[in-house]
mmCIF file of C-alpha atoms in Angstrom:
data_model
loop_
_atom_site.group_PDB
_atom_site.id
_atom_site.type_symbol
_atom_site.label_atom_id
_atom_site.label_comp_id
_atom_site.label_asym_id
_atom_site.label_seq_id
_atom_site.Cartn_x
_atom_site.Cartn_y
_atom_site.Cartn_z
ATOM 1 C CA MET Q 121 -13.423 -11.950 76.519
ATOM 2 C CA PRO Q 122 -10.835 -11.380 79.533
ATOM 3 C CA SER Q 123 -9.277 -7.456 79.654
ATOM 4 C CA PRO Q 124 -5.459 -7.191 78.385
ATOM 5 C CA ILE Q 125 -5.268 -4.825 81.587
ATOM 6 C CA PRO Q 126 -4.796 -6.654 85.161
ATOM 7 C CA VAL Q 127 -7.064 -5.931 87.730
ATOM 8 C CA THR Q 128 -4.346 -5.079 89.764
ATOM 9 C CA ARG Q 129 -3.391 -2.215 87.532
ATOM 10 C CA LEU Q 130 -6.700 -0.504 87.870
ATOM 11 C CA LEU Q 131 -7.213 -0.274 91.852
ATOM 12 C CA PRO Q 132 -5.166 -0.676 94.695
ATOM 13 C CA LYS Q 133 -5.411 -4.004 96.617
ATOM 14 C CA ASP Q 134 -6.859 -1.822 100.231
ATOM 15 C CA LEU Q 135 -9.538 -0.067 97.813
ATOM 16 C CA TYR Q 136 -11.854 -2.480 96.836
ATOM 17 C CA PRO Q 137 -14.049 -3.263 99.641
ATOM 18 C CA SER Q 138 -17.111 -0.392 99.753
ATOM 19 C CA VAL Q 139 -20.415 -0.725 101.204
ATOM 20 C CA ASP Q 140 -21.644 0.695 98.186
ATOM 21 C CA ILE Q 141 -20.451 -1.692 95.477
ATOM 22 C CA GLY Q 142 -21.150 -2.955 92.221
ATOM 23 C CA THR Q 143 -20.648 -5.527 89.675
ATOM 24 C CA CYS Q 144 -18.536 -5.016 86.388
ATOM 25 C CA SER Q 145 -20.358 -4.644 83.803
ATOM 26 C CA SER Q 146 -17.078 -5.000 81.595
ATOM 27 C CA PRO Q 147 -15.188 -8.155 80.752
ATOM 28 C CA LEU Q 148 -12.792 -7.103 83.781
ATOM 29 C CA ALA Q 149 -11.733 -10.858 85.484
ATOM 30 C CA HIS Q 150 -9.292 -12.050 87.800
ATOM 31 C CA HIS Q 151 -9.254 -16.080 88.447
ATOM 32 C CA GLY Q 152 -12.769 -16.106 87.460
ATOM 33 C CA ALA Q 153 -13.837 -13.565 89.881
ATOM 34 C CA THR Q 154 -16.097 -10.646 89.035
ATOM 35 C CA LEU Q 155 -14.054 -7.291 90.042
ATOM 36 C CA GLN Q 156 -16.567 -5.165 92.052
ATOM 37 C CA VAL Q 157 -15.919 -1.999 92.675
ATOM 38 C CA PRO Q 158 -17.197 1.263 94.630
ATOM 39 C CA VAL Q 159 -19.739 3.257 92.693
ATOM 40 C CA GLN Q 160 -18.364 6.503 91.834
ATOM 41 C CA ARG Q 161 -20.294 9.241 92.663
ATOM 42 C CA LEU Q 162 -19.433 13.740 92.021
ATOM 43 C CA HIS Q 163 -18.393 15.737 94.539
ATOM 44 C CA GLY Q 164 -16.457 12.536 96.483
ATOM 45 C CA LYS Q 165 -20.024 11.178 97.890
ATOM 46 C CA VAL Q 166 -18.481 7.598 98.209
ATOM 47 C CA ALA Q 167 -14.801 8.002 96.955
ATOM 48 C CA SER Q 168 -13.805 10.650 94.615
ATOM 49 C CA ARG Q 169 -10.701 8.895 93.544
ATOM 50 C CA LEU Q 170 -12.160 5.598 92.507
ATOM 51 C CA TRP Q 171 -13.859 4.951 89.148
ATOM 52 C CA SER Q 172 -16.642 2.499 88.862
ATOM 53 C CA SER Q 173 -17.900 -0.186 86.371
ATOM 54 C CA VAL Q 174 -21.232 1.560 86.702
ATOM 55 C CA ILE Q 175 -23.209 4.151 85.275
ATOM 56 C CA ARG Q 176 -26.174 4.943 86.706
ATOM 57 C CA TRP Q 177 -27.716 5.768 83.194
ATOM 58 C CA LYS Q 178 -31.352 7.440 84.514
ATOM 59 C CA GLU Q 179 -29.118 10.078 86.171
ATOM 60 C CA LEU Q 180 -28.079 10.915 82.701
ATOM 61 C CA ARG Q 181 -29.823 14.421 81.531
ATOM 62 C CA SER Q 182 -29.549 16.673 78.495
ATOM 63 C CA ILE Q 183 -27.019 14.636 76.147
ATOM 64 C CA GLN Q 184 -25.562 16.439 73.791
ATOM 65 C CA PRO Q 185 -23.232 16.226 70.850
ATOM 66 C CA VAL Q 186 -19.658 17.755 71.075
ATOM 67 C CA GLY Q 187 -17.745 15.761 68.301
ATOM 68 C CA SER Q 188 -16.589 12.568 66.828
ATOM 69 C CA GLY Q 189 -13.500 10.809 65.176
ATOM 70 C CA GLY Q 190 -12.314 7.683 64.750
ATOM 71 C CA PHE Q 191 -12.300 6.981 68.039
ATOM 72 C CA GLY Q 192 -15.839 7.202 68.923
ATOM 73 C CA SER Q 193 -17.757 9.862 69.900
ATOM 74 C CA VAL Q 194 -18.189 12.439 72.706
ATOM 75 C CA TYR Q 195 -21.307 13.917 74.325
ATOM 76 C CA LYS Q 196 -21.467 16.466 76.651
ATOM 77 C CA ALA Q 197 -24.368 15.462 79.258
ATOM 78 C CA GLU Q 198 -25.662 16.352 82.942
ATOM 79 C CA TYR Q 199 -24.554 13.579 85.464
ATOM 80 C CA PHE Q 200 -25.980 13.582 89.064
ATOM 81 C CA GLY Q 201 -26.467 17.496 88.587
ATOM 82 C CA GLU Q 202 -22.890 18.281 87.215
ATOM 83 C CA THR Q 203 -21.537 18.613 83.486
ATOM 84 C CA VAL Q 204 -19.702 15.677 82.167
ATOM 85 C CA ALA Q 205 -18.149 14.235 79.187
ATOM 86 C CA LEU Q 206 -19.699 10.830 77.513
ATOM 87 C CA LYS Q 207 -17.259 9.295 75.649
ATOM 88 C CA LYS Q 208 -18.663 5.896 72.767
ATOM 89 C CA VAL Q 209 -15.642 4.011 72.112
ATOM 90 C CA LYS Q 210 -16.252 2.933 68.524
ATOM 91 C CA LYS Q 211 -15.941 -0.614 67.264
ATOM 92 C CA CYS Q 212 -13.690 -1.215 64.609
ATOM 93 C CA THR Q 213 -14.685 -3.867 62.444
ATOM 94 C CA LYS Q 214 -11.331 -4.647 61.064
ATOM 95 C CA ASN Q 215 -9.648 -5.109 63.951
ATOM 96 C CA ARG Q 216 -11.601 -6.281 66.564
ATOM 97 C CA LEU Q 217 -9.343 -7.307 69.446
ATOM 98 C CA ALA Q 218 -7.703 -3.483 68.752
ATOM 99 C CA SER Q 219 -10.860 -2.583 68.976
ATOM 100 C CA ARG Q 220 -11.268 -4.065 72.672
ATOM 101 C CA GLN Q 221 -7.373 -3.265 73.743
ATOM 102 C CA SER Q 222 -8.325 0.089 72.843
ATOM 103 C CA PHE Q 223 -11.317 0.692 75.141
ATOM 104 C CA TRP Q 224 -9.289 -0.959 78.199
ATOM 105 C CA ALA Q 225 -6.354 1.313 77.330
ATOM 106 C CA GLU Q 226 -8.823 4.210 77.989
ATOM 107 C CA LEU Q 227 -8.946 2.959 81.954
ATOM 108 C CA ASN Q 228 -5.239 2.820 82.617
ATOM 109 C CA ALA Q 229 -5.146 5.935 84.229
ATOM 110 C CA ALA Q 230 -8.639 5.488 85.542
ATOM 111 C CA HIS Q 231 -7.557 5.212 89.116
ATOM 112 C CA LEU Q 232 -5.319 8.722 89.579
ATOM 113 C CA ARG Q 233 -6.355 11.969 89.965
ATOM 114 C CA HIS Q 234 -3.846 14.941 88.851
ATOM 115 C CA ALA Q 235 -4.759 18.738 87.837
ATOM 116 C CA ASN Q 236 -3.019 17.848 84.378
ATOM 117 C CA ILE Q 237 -5.172 14.504 83.769
ATOM 118 C CA VAL Q 238 -8.801 14.334 82.616
ATOM 119 C CA ARG Q 239 -10.444 12.415 85.221
ATOM 120 C CA VAL Q 240 -12.232 9.226 84.397
ATOM 121 C CA ILE Q 241 -15.826 8.863 86.468
ATOM 122 C CA ALA Q 242 -17.100 5.726 85.135
ATOM 123 C CA ALA Q 243 -17.287 3.310 82.299
ATOM 124 C CA THR Q 244 -19.152 0.268 81.590
ATOM 125 C CA THR Q 245 -19.587 -2.309 78.366
ATOM 126 C CA CYS Q 246 -23.407 -2.811 79.009
ATOM 127 C CA VAL Q 247 -25.722 -0.075 77.672
ATOM 128 C CA PRO Q 248 -29.565 0.073 78.114
ATOM 129 C CA ALA Q 249 -31.175 0.170 74.675
ATOM 130 C CA GLU Q 250 -32.415 3.170 75.037
ATOM 131 C CA PHE Q 251 -28.767 4.276 75.494
ATOM 132 C CA GLY Q 252 -26.972 1.559 73.032
ATOM 133 C CA ASP Q 253 -25.179 2.328 69.627
ATOM 134 C CA GLU Q 254 -23.933 -1.006 67.275
ATOM 135 C CA SER Q 255 -20.934 0.953 66.661
ATOM 136 C CA SER Q 256 -20.107 1.660 69.924
ATOM 137 C CA ILE Q 257 -17.564 -1.248 72.027
ATOM 138 C CA GLY Q 258 -18.533 0.489 75.577
ATOM 139 C CA THR Q 259 -18.991 3.946 77.412
ATOM 140 C CA VAL Q 260 -16.425 5.917 79.185
ATOM 141 C CA LEU Q 261 -17.600 8.232 81.473
ATOM 142 C CA MET Q 262 -15.292 11.644 82.690
ATOM 143 C CA GLU Q 263 -15.414 15.301 83.703
ATOM 144 C CA PHE Q 264 -16.093 17.914 81.240
ATOM 145 C CA VAL Q 265 -13.155 20.215 80.404
ATOM 146 C CA GLY Q 266 -14.043 22.413 78.388
ATOM 147 C CA SER Q 267 -14.744 22.538 74.608
ATOM 148 C CA ARG Q 268 -11.222 22.868 73.518
ATOM 149 C CA ASN Q 269 -8.587 21.579 72.539
ATOM 150 C CA LEU Q 270 -4.894 22.829 71.968
ATOM 151 C CA GLN Q 271 -5.004 21.881 68.302
ATOM 152 C CA GLN Q 272 -8.099 24.050 68.006
ATOM 153 C CA ILE Q 273 -6.562 27.300 70.162
ATOM 154 C CA ILE Q 274 -3.195 26.351 67.360
ATOM 155 C CA ASP Q 275 -5.218 26.749 64.690
ATOM 156 C CA ASP Q 276 -7.242 29.987 66.047
ATOM 157 C CA GLN Q 277 -4.897 32.990 64.433
ATOM 158 C CA SER Q 278 -7.247 35.489 66.593
ATOM 159 C CA GLU Q 279 -6.044 33.891 69.836
ATOM 160 C CA ALA Q 280 -3.073 35.098 71.630
ATOM 161 C CA LEU Q 281 -0.287 32.648 72.160
ATOM 162 C CA GLY Q 282 2.219 34.729 73.952
ATOM 163 C CA ALA Q 283 5.644 32.833 74.963
ATOM 164 C CA ASP Q 284 4.020 32.992 79.174
ATOM 165 C CA ARG Q 285 0.905 31.174 77.808
ATOM 166 C CA ARG Q 286 2.640 28.575 76.085
ATOM 167 C CA LEU Q 287 5.380 27.885 78.026
ATOM 168 C CA GLY Q 288 2.783 27.720 81.102
ATOM 169 C CA TYR Q 289 0.593 24.880 78.740
ATOM 170 C CA SER Q 290 3.701 23.134 77.950
ATOM 171 C CA ALA Q 291 4.818 22.996 81.801
ATOM 172 C CA ASP Q 292 1.143 21.793 82.100
ATOM 173 C CA ILE Q 293 1.494 18.919 80.213
ATOM 174 C CA ALA Q 294 5.165 17.812 81.168
ATOM 175 C CA HIS Q 295 3.329 18.004 84.910
ATOM 176 C CA GLY Q 296 1.166 15.324 83.539
ATOM 177 C CA LEU Q 297 3.527 13.149 82.143
ATOM 178 C CA HIS Q 298 5.646 13.444 85.254
ATOM 179 C CA PHE Q 299 3.047 12.027 86.627
ATOM 180 C CA LEU Q 300 1.906 8.974 84.514
ATOM 181 C CA HIS Q 301 5.176 8.147 83.705
ATOM 182 C CA SER Q 302 5.698 7.944 87.751
ATOM 183 C CA HIS Q 303 3.087 5.227 87.667
ATOM 184 C CA LEU Q 304 4.409 3.260 84.766
ATOM 185 C CA ILE Q 305 1.771 4.798 81.927
ATOM 186 C CA VAL Q 306 3.027 5.585 78.571
ATOM 187 C CA HIS Q 307 0.556 8.001 76.863
ATOM 188 C CA LEU Q 308 1.650 7.679 73.172
ATOM 189 C CA ASP Q 309 -0.362 9.782 71.436
ATOM 190 C CA ILE Q 310 0.771 12.985 73.309
ATOM 191 C CA LYS Q 311 -0.360 16.281 70.583
ATOM 192 C CA PRO Q 312 -2.504 18.906 70.933
ATOM 193 C CA ALA Q 313 -5.719 17.739 69.626
ATOM 194 C CA ASN Q 314 -5.154 14.942 72.389
ATOM 195 C CA VAL Q 315 -4.783 17.846 75.294
ATOM 196 C CA LEU Q 316 -7.687 19.771 76.520
ATOM 197 C CA VAL Q 317 -7.491 23.374 77.946
ATOM 198 C CA SER Q 318 -10.435 24.272 81.023
ATOM 199 C CA SER Q 319 -11.674 27.517 81.189
ATOM 200 C CA GLU Q 320 -8.779 28.441 83.824
ATOM 201 C CA ASP Q 321 -7.026 27.730 80.786
ATOM 202 C CA ARG Q 322 -5.722 24.787 82.464
ATOM 203 C CA CYS Q 323 -3.966 21.973 80.053
ATOM 204 C CA LYS Q 324 -5.230 18.143 81.062
ATOM 205 C CA ILE Q 325 -4.146 15.226 79.247
ATOM 206 C CA ALA Q 326 -7.049 13.317 77.149
ATOM 207 C CA ASP Q 327 -7.430 10.118 75.412
ATOM 208 C CA PHE Q 328 -5.798 6.982 76.367
ATOM 209 C CA GLY Q 329 -6.910 4.765 74.140
ATOM 210 C CA SER Q 330 -2.961 3.800 72.853
ATOM 211 C CA SER Q 331 -1.342 3.923 76.579
ATOM 212 C CA VAL Q 332 0.575 0.943 77.677
ATOM 213 C CA LYS Q 333 0.775 0.562 81.279
ATOM 214 C CA LEU Q 334 4.566 -1.177 82.152
ATOM 215 C CA GLU Q 335 5.377 -3.993 84.436
ATOM 216 C CA ARG Q 336 8.404 -2.706 86.507
ATOM 217 C CA GLY Q 337 11.791 -3.667 85.229
ATOM 218 C CA CYS Q 338 10.134 -5.903 81.851
ATOM 219 C CA GLU Q 339 10.465 -4.363 78.898
ATOM 220 C CA MET Q 340 7.736 -4.187 75.932
ATOM 221 C CA SER Q 341 8.471 -4.132 72.312
ATOM 222 C CA ALA Q 342 5.808 -2.012 70.518
ATOM 223 C CA LEU Q 343 5.180 -4.991 68.004
ATOM 224 C CA SER Q 344 4.305 -7.149 70.865
ATOM 225 C CA PRO Q 345 0.847 -9.117 70.487
ATOM 226 C CA ARG Q 346 -0.160 -7.176 73.842
ATOM 227 C CA LEU Q 347 0.455 -3.948 72.195
ATOM 228 C CA SER Q 348 -1.600 -4.795 68.884
ATOM 229 C CA HIS Q 349 -3.963 -1.573 69.565
ATOM 230 C CA VAL Q 350 -1.376 0.827 69.617
ATOM 231 C CA GLY Q 351 -1.452 3.161 67.476
ATOM 232 C CA GLY Q 352 -0.834 6.872 68.159
ATOM 233 C CA THR Q 353 -0.087 9.863 65.335
ATOM 234 C CA TYR Q 354 2.768 9.026 62.508
ATOM 235 C CA THR Q 355 3.535 12.859 63.048
ATOM 236 C CA HIS Q 356 4.426 12.587 66.586
ATOM 237 C CA ARG Q 357 5.327 8.907 66.817
ATOM 238 C CA PRO Q 358 8.890 8.399 68.201
ATOM 239 C CA PRO Q 359 11.680 6.468 65.881
ATOM 240 C CA GLU Q 360 12.166 3.458 67.753
ATOM 241 C CA LEU Q 361 8.776 2.428 67.958
ATOM 242 C CA LEU Q 362 7.932 2.953 63.774
ATOM 243 C CA LYS Q 363 11.077 0.429 64.309
ATOM 244 C CA GLY Q 364 9.283 -1.675 67.142
ATOM 245 C CA GLU Q 365 11.322 -1.501 69.702
ATOM 246 C CA GLU Q 366 11.214 -1.222 73.004
ATOM 247 C CA VAL Q 367 8.695 1.165 74.722
ATOM 248 C CA THR Q 368 9.451 3.764 77.604
ATOM 249 C CA PRO Q 369 8.152 6.840 78.504
ATOM 250 C CA LYS Q 370 11.009 8.786 76.755
ATOM 251 C CA ALA Q 371 8.451 8.025 73.815
ATOM 252 C CA ASP Q 372 6.016 10.504 74.957
ATOM 253 C CA ILE Q 373 8.925 13.205 75.848
ATOM 254 C CA PHE Q 374 9.336 12.955 71.732
ATOM 255 C CA SER Q 375 5.643 13.954 71.056
ATOM 256 C CA PHE Q 376 5.811 16.307 73.698
ATOM 257 C CA GLY Q 377 8.828 17.862 71.453
ATOM 258 C CA ILE Q 378 6.770 18.124 68.417
ATOM 259 C CA THR Q 379 3.909 19.251 70.213
ATOM 260 C CA LEU Q 380 6.021 21.951 72.047
ATOM 261 C CA TRP Q 381 7.489 23.181 68.455
ATOM 262 C CA GLN Q 382 3.634 23.233 67.475
ATOM 263 C CA LEU Q 383 3.054 25.858 70.235
ATOM 264 C CA ILE Q 384 5.903 27.905 68.923
ATOM 265 C CA THR Q 385 5.437 27.811 65.767
ATOM 266 C CA ARG Q 386 1.169 27.185 65.060
ATOM 267 C CA GLU Q 387 2.593 25.265 62.632
ATOM 268 C CA GLN Q 388 2.173 21.191 61.404
ATOM 269 C CA PRO Q 389 5.176 19.653 61.559
ATOM 270 C CA TYR Q 390 5.617 17.757 58.295
ATOM 271 C CA THR Q 391 4.523 18.224 54.449
ATOM 272 C CA GLY Q 392 4.182 15.364 51.994
ATOM 273 C CA ASP Q 393 3.607 11.723 51.993
ATOM 274 C CA ARG Q 394 2.475 10.057 55.132
ATOM 275 C CA GLN Q 395 4.823 6.830 54.078
ATOM 276 C CA HIS Q 396 8.094 9.316 53.210
ATOM 277 C CA VAL Q 397 7.490 11.371 55.953
ATOM 278 C CA LEU Q 398 7.986 8.296 58.322
ATOM 279 C CA TYR Q 399 10.742 7.004 56.729
ATOM 280 C CA ALA Q 400 12.281 10.245 56.291
ATOM 281 C CA VAL Q 401 11.725 10.456 60.689
ATOM 282 C CA VAL Q 402 13.753 7.181 60.968
ATOM 283 C CA ALA Q 403 16.190 7.077 58.301
ATOM 284 C CA HIS Q 404 17.122 10.931 57.787
ATOM 285 C CA ASN Q 405 16.563 11.779 61.531
ATOM 286 C CA LEU Q 406 13.621 13.743 59.683
ATOM 287 C CA ARG Q 407 12.572 17.123 62.435
ATOM 288 C CA PRO Q 408 10.469 19.779 62.318
ATOM 289 C CA CYS Q 409 12.205 23.290 60.955
ATOM 290 C CA VAL Q 410 14.183 24.497 63.709
ATOM 291 C CA ARG Q 411 16.506 26.210 61.844
ATOM 292 C CA THR Q 412 15.511 28.806 59.004
ATOM 293 C CA HIS Q 413 11.938 29.281 61.476
ATOM 294 C CA PRO Q 414 12.575 33.268 62.391
ATOM 295 C CA VAL Q 415 10.603 32.146 66.058
ATOM 296 C CA PHE Q 416 14.227 30.530 67.099
ATOM 297 C CA GLN Q 417 16.388 33.534 66.089
ATOM 298 C CA SER Q 418 16.298 34.908 69.453
ATOM 299 C CA GLU Q 419 18.289 34.474 72.645
ATOM 300 C CA GLN Q 420 15.216 32.537 74.050
ATOM 301 C CA GLY Q 421 14.630 30.564 70.786
ATOM 302 C CA ARG Q 422 17.738 29.377 70.700
ATOM 303 C CA ARG Q 423 17.405 28.030 74.278
ATOM 304 C CA LEU Q 424 14.248 26.405 73.096
ATOM 305 C CA THR Q 425 15.863 25.103 69.836
ATOM 306 C CA ALA Q 426 18.614 22.911 72.379
ATOM 307 C CA LEU Q 427 15.669 22.227 74.303
ATOM 308 C CA LEU Q 428 13.739 20.680 71.558
ATOM 309 C CA THR Q 429 16.824 19.042 69.935
ATOM 310 C CA ARG Q 430 17.359 17.180 73.338
ATOM 311 C CA CYS Q 431 13.140 15.941 73.431
ATOM 312 C CA TRP Q 432 13.415 14.739 69.797
ATOM 313 C CA SER Q 433 17.041 13.346 70.185
ATOM 314 C CA GLY Q 434 16.530 9.417 68.313
ATOM 315 C CA GLU Q 435 17.999 7.929 70.778
ATOM 316 C CA GLY Q 436 15.520 7.734 73.645
ATOM 317 C CA ARG Q 437 18.075 7.934 76.413
ATOM 318 C CA CYS Q 438 19.209 11.214 75.575
ATOM 319 C CA ARG Q 439 15.543 12.598 76.002
ATOM 320 C CA PRO Q 440 15.312 14.218 79.102
ATOM 321 C CA SER Q 441 12.399 12.465 81.337
ATOM 322 C CA ALA Q 442 9.409 14.919 81.825
ATOM 323 C CA ARG Q 443 10.448 15.598 85.775
ATOM 324 C CA GLU Q 444 13.822 16.892 84.459
ATOM 325 C CA LEU Q 445 11.837 18.738 81.297
ATOM 326 C CA LEU Q 446 10.420 21.077 84.334
ATOM 327 C CA PRO Q 447 12.614 23.360 85.120
ATOM 328 C CA HIS Q 448 14.154 23.865 81.625
ATOM 329 C CA LEU Q 449 9.916 25.041 81.135
ATOM 330 C CA GLU Q 450 9.891 27.000 84.301
ATOM 331 C CA GLN Q 451 13.584 28.941 83.518
ATOM 332 C CA LEU Q 452 12.764 29.646 79.587
ATOM 333 C CA ARG Q 453 9.265 30.907 81.479
ATOM 334 C CA ALA Q 454 11.019 33.142 83.911
ATOM 335 C CA HIS Q 455 12.695 34.823 80.955
ATOM 336 C CA THR Q 456 9.734 35.511 78.665
#
């Protein structure tokens, strides 16, 4: 079936042509014509800012498992001599449409390049038998950022996580969100586990399987059939999406607020039954604890409390934009 993501959202029109092209092995189609995109090579050998619909399987070496979850499995590998991450997106037998949409959502930011966004190299739904996996709907090849995510750093009590470091991480995420939102992309699953940390201690936003590409001037309901793949994590999900209301970039700001709270406290935002939490977030304005938490009793803690309160406001219009977050985070960092 055709992809729910229009071709024009993936590549700028002036970048289609290339002397080195490969037929798209995915179901991306436009008016019956098959999309063709330049083959991605590393180090800019062809065009470093384009992703490819062709994976040169013979160039993959040393494939090693890194982790797995509900989304599928991730492997570390060598591709054209460089270390990359290979992600096999899992096929959901209960909801195949959502599975397909989730795979294509992974490519919403594939044509973009930013220091705080994980770069997509190639993606395909056609896999040779020797690399095949019947439970997989497609494969995405990405830059290898590292083996750690922000949740692992938060959970590792031996890892120093002082004010300067956590605010630096927060600024990285805000920079990435500002870039995504400026291109009308909403991630919809911002949380520590979806933020990878590089060997240079830089954060990069990953896992776009719940993301959506908005159309300028158009509203989109979270209950729209086009968004049947939208999931996200309930502990970080804003109340307007729990109620099925309009999707806007401010949804990511709410999730950012919960993530920042976790960076500060190194705790889980909620305890108790999932359905109780969901109901309380919407009906009773439930938020993670700041009032009695000792971390928030200092002067900087009070400034952080004010920022968090704005980020997780029940009204999206009352939340700051990602761009507005940046000077606040820099000011807080200057006073550490």
